PDB file of C-alpha atoms in Angstrom:
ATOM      1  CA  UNK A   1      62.666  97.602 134.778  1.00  0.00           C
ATOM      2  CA  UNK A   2      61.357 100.784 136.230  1.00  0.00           C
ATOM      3  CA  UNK A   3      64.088 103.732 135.211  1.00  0.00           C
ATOM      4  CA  UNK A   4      63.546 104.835 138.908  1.00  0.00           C
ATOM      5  CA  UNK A   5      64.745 101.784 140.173  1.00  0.00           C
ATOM      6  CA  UNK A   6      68.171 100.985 141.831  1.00  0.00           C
ATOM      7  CA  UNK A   7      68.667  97.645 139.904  1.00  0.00           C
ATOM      8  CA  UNK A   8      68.425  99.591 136.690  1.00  0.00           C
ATOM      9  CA  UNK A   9      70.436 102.568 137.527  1.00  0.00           C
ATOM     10  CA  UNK A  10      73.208  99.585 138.394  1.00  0.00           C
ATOM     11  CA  UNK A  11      72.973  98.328 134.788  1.00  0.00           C
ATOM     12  CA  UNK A  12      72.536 101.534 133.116  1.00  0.00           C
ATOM     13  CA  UNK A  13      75.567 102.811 134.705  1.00  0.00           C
ATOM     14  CA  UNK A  14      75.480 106.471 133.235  1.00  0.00           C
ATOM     15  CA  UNK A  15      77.824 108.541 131.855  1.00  0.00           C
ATOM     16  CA  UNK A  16      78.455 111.969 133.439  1.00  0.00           C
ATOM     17  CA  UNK A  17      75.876 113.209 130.779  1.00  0.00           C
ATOM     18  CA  UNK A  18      73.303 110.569 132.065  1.00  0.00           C
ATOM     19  CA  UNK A  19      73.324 108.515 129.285  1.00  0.00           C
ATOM     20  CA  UNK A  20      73.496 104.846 129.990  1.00  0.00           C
ATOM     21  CA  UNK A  21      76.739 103.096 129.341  1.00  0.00           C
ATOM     22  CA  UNK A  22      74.648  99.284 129.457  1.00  0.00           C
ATOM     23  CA  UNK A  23      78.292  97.666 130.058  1.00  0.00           C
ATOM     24  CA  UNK A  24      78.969  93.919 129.098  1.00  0.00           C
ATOM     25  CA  UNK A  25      79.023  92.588 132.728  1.00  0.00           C
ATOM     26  CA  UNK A  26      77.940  94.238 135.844  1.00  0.00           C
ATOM     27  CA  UNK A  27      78.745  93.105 139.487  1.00  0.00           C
ATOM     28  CA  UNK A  28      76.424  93.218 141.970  1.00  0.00           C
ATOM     29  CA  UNK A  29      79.013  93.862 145.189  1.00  0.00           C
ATOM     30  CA  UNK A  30      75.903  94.078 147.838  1.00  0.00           C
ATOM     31  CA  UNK A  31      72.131  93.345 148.074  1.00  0.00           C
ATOM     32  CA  UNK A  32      70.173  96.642 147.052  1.00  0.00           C
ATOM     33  CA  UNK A  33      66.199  97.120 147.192  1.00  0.00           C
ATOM     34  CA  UNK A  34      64.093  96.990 144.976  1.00  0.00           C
ATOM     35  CA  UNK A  35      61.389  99.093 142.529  1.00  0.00           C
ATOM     36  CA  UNK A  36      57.837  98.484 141.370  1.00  0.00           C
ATOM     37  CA  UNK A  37      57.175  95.123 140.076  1.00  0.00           C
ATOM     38  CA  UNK A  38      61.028  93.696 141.013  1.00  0.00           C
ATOM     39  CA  UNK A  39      59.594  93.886 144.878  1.00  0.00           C
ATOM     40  CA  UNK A  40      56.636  91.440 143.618  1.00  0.00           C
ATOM     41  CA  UNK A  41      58.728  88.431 141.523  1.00  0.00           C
ATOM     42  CA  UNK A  42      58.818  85.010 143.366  1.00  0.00           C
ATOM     43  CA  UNK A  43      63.033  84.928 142.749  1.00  0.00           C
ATOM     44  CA  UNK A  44      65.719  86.315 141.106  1.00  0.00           C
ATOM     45  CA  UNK A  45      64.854  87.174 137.173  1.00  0.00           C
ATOM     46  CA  UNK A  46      66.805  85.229 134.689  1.00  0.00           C
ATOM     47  CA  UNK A  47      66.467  87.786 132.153  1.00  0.00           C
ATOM     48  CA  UNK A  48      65.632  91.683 132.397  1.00  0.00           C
ATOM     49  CA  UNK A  49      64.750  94.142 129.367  1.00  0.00           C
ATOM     50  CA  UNK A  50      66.597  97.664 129.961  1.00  0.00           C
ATOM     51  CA  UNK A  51      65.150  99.043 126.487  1.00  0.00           C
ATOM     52  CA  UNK A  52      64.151  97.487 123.671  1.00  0.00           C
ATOM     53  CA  UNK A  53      67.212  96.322 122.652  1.00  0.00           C
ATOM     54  CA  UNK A  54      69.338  95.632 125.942  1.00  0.00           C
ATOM     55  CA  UNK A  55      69.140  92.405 128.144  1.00  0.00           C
ATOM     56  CA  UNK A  56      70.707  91.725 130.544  1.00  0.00           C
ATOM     57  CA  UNK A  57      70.923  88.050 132.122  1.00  0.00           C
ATOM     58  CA  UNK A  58      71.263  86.910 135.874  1.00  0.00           C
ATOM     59  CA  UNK A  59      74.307  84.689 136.198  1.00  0.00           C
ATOM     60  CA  UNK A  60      73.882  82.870 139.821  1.00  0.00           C
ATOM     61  CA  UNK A  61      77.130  82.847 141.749  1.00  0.00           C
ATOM     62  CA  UNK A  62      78.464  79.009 141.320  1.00  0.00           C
ATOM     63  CA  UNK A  63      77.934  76.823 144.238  1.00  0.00           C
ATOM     64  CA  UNK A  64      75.900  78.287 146.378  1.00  0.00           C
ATOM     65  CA  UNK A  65      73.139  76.205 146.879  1.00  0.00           C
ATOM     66  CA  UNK A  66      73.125  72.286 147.668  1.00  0.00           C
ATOM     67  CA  UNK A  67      72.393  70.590 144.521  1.00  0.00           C
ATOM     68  CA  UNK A  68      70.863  67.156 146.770  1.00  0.00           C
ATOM     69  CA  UNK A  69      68.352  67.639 149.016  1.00  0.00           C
ATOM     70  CA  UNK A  70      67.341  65.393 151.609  1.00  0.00           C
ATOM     71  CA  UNK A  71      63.624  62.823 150.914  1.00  0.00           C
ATOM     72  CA  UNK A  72      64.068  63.699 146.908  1.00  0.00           C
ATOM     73  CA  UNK A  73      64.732  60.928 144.230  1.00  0.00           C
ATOM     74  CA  UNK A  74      67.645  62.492 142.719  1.00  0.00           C
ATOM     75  CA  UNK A  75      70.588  61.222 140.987  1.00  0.00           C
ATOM     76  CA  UNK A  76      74.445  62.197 139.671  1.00  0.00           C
ATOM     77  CA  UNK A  77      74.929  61.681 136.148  1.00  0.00           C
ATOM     78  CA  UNK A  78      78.862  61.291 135.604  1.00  0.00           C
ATOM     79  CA  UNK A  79      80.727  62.486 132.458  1.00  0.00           C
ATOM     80  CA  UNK A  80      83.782  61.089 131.212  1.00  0.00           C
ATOM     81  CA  UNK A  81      86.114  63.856 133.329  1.00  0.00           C
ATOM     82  CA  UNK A  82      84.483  63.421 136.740  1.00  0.00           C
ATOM     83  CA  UNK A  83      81.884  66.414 136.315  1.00  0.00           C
ATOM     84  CA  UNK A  84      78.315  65.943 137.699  1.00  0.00           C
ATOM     85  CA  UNK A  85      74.854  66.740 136.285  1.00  0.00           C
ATOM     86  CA  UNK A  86      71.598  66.881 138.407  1.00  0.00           C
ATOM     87  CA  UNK A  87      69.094  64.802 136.987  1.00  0.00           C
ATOM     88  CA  UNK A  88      65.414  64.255 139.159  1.00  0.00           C
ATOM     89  CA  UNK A  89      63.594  61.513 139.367  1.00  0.00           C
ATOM     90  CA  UNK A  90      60.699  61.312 136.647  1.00  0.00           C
ATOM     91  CA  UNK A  91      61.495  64.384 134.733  1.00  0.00           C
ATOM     92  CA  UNK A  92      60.978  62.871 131.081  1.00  0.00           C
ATOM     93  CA  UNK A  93      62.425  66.284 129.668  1.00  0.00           C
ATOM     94  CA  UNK A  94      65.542  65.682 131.014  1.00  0.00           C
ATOM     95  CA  UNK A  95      68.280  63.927 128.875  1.00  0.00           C
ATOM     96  CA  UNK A  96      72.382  63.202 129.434  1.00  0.00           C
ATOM     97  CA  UNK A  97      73.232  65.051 126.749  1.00  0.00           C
ATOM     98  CA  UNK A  98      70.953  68.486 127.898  1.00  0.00           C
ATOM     99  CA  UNK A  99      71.909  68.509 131.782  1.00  0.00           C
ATOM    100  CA  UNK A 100      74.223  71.304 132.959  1.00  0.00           C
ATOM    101  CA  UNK A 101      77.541  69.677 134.376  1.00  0.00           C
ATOM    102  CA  UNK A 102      79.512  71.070 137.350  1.00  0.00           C
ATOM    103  CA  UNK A 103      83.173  70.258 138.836  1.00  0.00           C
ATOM    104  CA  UNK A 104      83.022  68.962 141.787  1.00  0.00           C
ATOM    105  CA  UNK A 105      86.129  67.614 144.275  1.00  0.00           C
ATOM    106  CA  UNK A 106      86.685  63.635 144.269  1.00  0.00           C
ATOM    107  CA  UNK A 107      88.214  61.928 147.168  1.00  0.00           C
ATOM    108  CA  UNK A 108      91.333  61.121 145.981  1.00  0.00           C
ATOM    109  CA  UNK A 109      90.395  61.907 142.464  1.00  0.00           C
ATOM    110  CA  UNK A 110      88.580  58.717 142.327  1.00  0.00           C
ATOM    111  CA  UNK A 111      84.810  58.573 140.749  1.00  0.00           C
ATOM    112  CA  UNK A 112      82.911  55.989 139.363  1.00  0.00           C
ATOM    113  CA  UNK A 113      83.021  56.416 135.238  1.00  0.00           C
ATOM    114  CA  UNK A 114      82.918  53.590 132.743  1.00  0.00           C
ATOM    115  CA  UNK A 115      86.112  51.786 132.919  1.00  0.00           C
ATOM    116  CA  UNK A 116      86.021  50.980 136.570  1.00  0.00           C
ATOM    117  CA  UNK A 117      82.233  49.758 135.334  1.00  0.00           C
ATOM    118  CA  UNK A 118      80.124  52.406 137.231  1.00  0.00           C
ATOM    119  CA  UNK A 119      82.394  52.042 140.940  1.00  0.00           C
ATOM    120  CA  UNK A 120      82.341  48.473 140.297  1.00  0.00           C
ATOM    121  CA  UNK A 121      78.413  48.702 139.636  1.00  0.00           C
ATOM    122  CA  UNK A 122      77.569  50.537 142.438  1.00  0.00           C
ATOM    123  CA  UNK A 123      76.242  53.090 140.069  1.00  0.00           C
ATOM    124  CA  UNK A 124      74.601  52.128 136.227  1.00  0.00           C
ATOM    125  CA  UNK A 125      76.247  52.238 133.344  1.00  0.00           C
ATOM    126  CA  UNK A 126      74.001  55.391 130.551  1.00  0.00           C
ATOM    127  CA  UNK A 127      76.032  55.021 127.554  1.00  0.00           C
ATOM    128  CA  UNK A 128      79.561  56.562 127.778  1.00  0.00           C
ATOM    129  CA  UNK A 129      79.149  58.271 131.522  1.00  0.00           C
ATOM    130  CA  UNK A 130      77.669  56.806 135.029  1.00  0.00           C
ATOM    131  CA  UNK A 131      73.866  57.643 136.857  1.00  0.00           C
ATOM    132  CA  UNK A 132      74.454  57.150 140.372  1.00  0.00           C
ATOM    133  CA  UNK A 133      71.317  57.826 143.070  1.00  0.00           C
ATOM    134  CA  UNK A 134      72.250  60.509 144.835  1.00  0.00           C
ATOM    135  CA  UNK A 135      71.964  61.374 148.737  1.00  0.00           C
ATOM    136  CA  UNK A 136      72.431  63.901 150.966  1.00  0.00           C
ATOM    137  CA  UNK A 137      73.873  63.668 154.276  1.00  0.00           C
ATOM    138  CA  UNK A 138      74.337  66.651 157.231  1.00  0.00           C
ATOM    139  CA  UNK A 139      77.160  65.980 159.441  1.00  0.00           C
ATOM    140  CA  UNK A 140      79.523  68.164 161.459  1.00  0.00           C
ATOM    141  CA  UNK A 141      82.608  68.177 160.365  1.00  0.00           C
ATOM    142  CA  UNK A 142      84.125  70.394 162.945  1.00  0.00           C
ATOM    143  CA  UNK A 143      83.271  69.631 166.614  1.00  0.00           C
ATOM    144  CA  UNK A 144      85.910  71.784 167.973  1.00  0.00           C
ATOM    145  CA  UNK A 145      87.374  75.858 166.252  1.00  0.00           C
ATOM    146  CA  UNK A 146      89.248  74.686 163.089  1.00  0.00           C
ATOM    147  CA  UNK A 147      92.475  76.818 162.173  1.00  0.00           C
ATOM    148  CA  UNK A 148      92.095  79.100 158.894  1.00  0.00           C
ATOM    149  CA  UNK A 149      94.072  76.425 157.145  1.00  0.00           C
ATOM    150  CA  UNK A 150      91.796  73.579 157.948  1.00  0.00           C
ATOM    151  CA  UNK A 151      88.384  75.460 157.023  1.00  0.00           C
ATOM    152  CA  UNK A 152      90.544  76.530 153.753  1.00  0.00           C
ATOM    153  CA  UNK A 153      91.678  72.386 153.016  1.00  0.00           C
ATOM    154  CA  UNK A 154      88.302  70.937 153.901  1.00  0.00           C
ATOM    155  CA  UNK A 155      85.438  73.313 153.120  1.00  0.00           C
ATOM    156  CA  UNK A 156      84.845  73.199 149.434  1.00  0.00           C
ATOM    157  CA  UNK A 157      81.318  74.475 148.860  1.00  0.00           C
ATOM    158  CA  UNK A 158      81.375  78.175 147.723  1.00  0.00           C
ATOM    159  CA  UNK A 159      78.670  80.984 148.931  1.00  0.00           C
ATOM    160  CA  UNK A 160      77.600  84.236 147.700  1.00  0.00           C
ATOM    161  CA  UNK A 161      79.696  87.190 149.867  1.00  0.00           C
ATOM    162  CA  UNK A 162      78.350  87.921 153.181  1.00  0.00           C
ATOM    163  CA  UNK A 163      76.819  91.070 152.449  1.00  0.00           C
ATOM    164  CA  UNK A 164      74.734  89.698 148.979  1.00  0.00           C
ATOM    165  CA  UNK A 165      72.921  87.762 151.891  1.00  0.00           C
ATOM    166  CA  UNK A 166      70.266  88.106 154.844  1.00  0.00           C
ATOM    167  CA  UNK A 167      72.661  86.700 157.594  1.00  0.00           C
ATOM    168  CA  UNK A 168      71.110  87.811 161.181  1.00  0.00           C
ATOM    169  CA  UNK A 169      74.563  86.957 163.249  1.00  0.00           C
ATOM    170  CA  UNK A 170      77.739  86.979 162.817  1.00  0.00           C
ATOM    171  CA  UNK A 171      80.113  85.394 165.281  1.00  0.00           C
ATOM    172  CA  UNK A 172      83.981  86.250 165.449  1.00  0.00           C
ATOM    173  CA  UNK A 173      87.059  83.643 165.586  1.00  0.00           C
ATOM    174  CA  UNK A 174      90.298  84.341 166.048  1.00  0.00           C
ATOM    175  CA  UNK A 175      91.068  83.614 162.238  1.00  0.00           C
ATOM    176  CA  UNK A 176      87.841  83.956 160.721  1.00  0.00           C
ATOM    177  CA  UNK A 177      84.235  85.129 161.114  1.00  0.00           C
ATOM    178  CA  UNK A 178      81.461  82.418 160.968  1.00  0.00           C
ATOM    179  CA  UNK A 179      77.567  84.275 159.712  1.00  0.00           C
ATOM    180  CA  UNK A 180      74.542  82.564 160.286  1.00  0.00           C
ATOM    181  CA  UNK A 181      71.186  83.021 158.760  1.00  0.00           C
ATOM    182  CA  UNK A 182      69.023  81.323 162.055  1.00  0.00           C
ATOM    183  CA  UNK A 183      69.966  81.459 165.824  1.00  0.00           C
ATOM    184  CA  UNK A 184      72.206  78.913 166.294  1.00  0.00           C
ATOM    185  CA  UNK A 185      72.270  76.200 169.174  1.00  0.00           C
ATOM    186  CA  UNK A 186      74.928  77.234 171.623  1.00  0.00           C
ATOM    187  CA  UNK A 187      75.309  73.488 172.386  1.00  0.00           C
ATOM    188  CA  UNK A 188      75.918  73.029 168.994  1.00  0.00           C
ATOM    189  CA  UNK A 189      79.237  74.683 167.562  1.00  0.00           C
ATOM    190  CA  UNK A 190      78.145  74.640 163.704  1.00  0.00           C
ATOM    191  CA  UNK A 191      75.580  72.964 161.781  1.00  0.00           C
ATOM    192  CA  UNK A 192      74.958  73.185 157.942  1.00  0.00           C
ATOM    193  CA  UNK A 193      74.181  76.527 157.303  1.00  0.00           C
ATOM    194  CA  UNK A 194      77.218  78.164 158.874  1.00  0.00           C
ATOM    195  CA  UNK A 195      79.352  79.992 156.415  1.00  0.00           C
ATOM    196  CA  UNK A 196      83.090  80.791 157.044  1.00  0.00           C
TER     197      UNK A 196
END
């Protein structure tokens, strides 16, 4: 990173005598511009050299992105405790045992796992945990303004905080503000991308 930039500066955090601090962990509580070469990188670095001997790694806010998209071969892999792995279709460097596995909320606590035989087959049996195709589905599931409570009980899908994002509107409730990243369709009350 450029020692001009604002990304750096962040990281460095200096002391009062300038000197950088390079703490453990730095939060990034709003989107800031960028320097140089940062302006010119096709997403977010994974990794970023300070000096020669501080890195610093980019830790992506959990659950912010869909993990299923819609017309891709993609399927769950299911461990022993419910948690799910993305695996895609005809990616021969994937295996079970080298997938990253994420939490994710069961209906009822129920999910298919080897005792109950895969959800009595409905998804294959891969040694000790369960491959299940995977699909995605848009629906509303509020026709109608939901209290704070019911947006709370039924919205489980995290985001990064408004202001780490590009939202163009913003629309105001009663209990809670709605932001939205495209126009939306006044006919239509929310669609997938809101975010409460």
């Amino acid at each position: 990173l450029e020692q001009s930039s604002v990304l750096y500066n962040k990281l460095c955090n200096p002391s009062g005598g300038g000197e950088c601090s390079f703490p453990g962990i730095v939060y990034l509580q709003e989107a800031i511009s960028c320097t140089g070469i940062e302006c010119f990188l096709d997403s977010n670095p994974l990794v970023v050299q300070m000096d020669d001997e501080v890195y610093y790694e980019y830790v992506r806010p959990a659950c912010v992105h869909f993990q299923f998209e819609k017309h891709k071969n993609t399927f769950m892999v299911i461990d022993s405790e419910g948690r799910v792995a993305v695996e895609r279709e005809n990616d021969s460097d994937q295996v079970a045992d080298s997938l990253t596995y994420f939490r994710v909320h069961w209906k009822n606590g129920s999910y298919p796992h080897v005792d109950n035989l895969c959800g009595e087959g409905i998804c294959m049996v891969l040694l000790d945990r369960c491959r299940c195709r995977g699909t995605a589905q848009d629906y509303a599931l509020f026709d109608y303004v939901p209290s704070r409570d019911e947006v709370l009980s039924n919205l489980h899908i995290g985001g990064a905080p408004p202001q780490l994002s590009n939202y163009n509107y913003e629309r105001i409730f009663p209990q809670f503000k709605v932001y939205e990243k495209l126009s939306y369709d006044q006919g239509q009350l929310f669609h997938r991308n809101s975010t409460f």
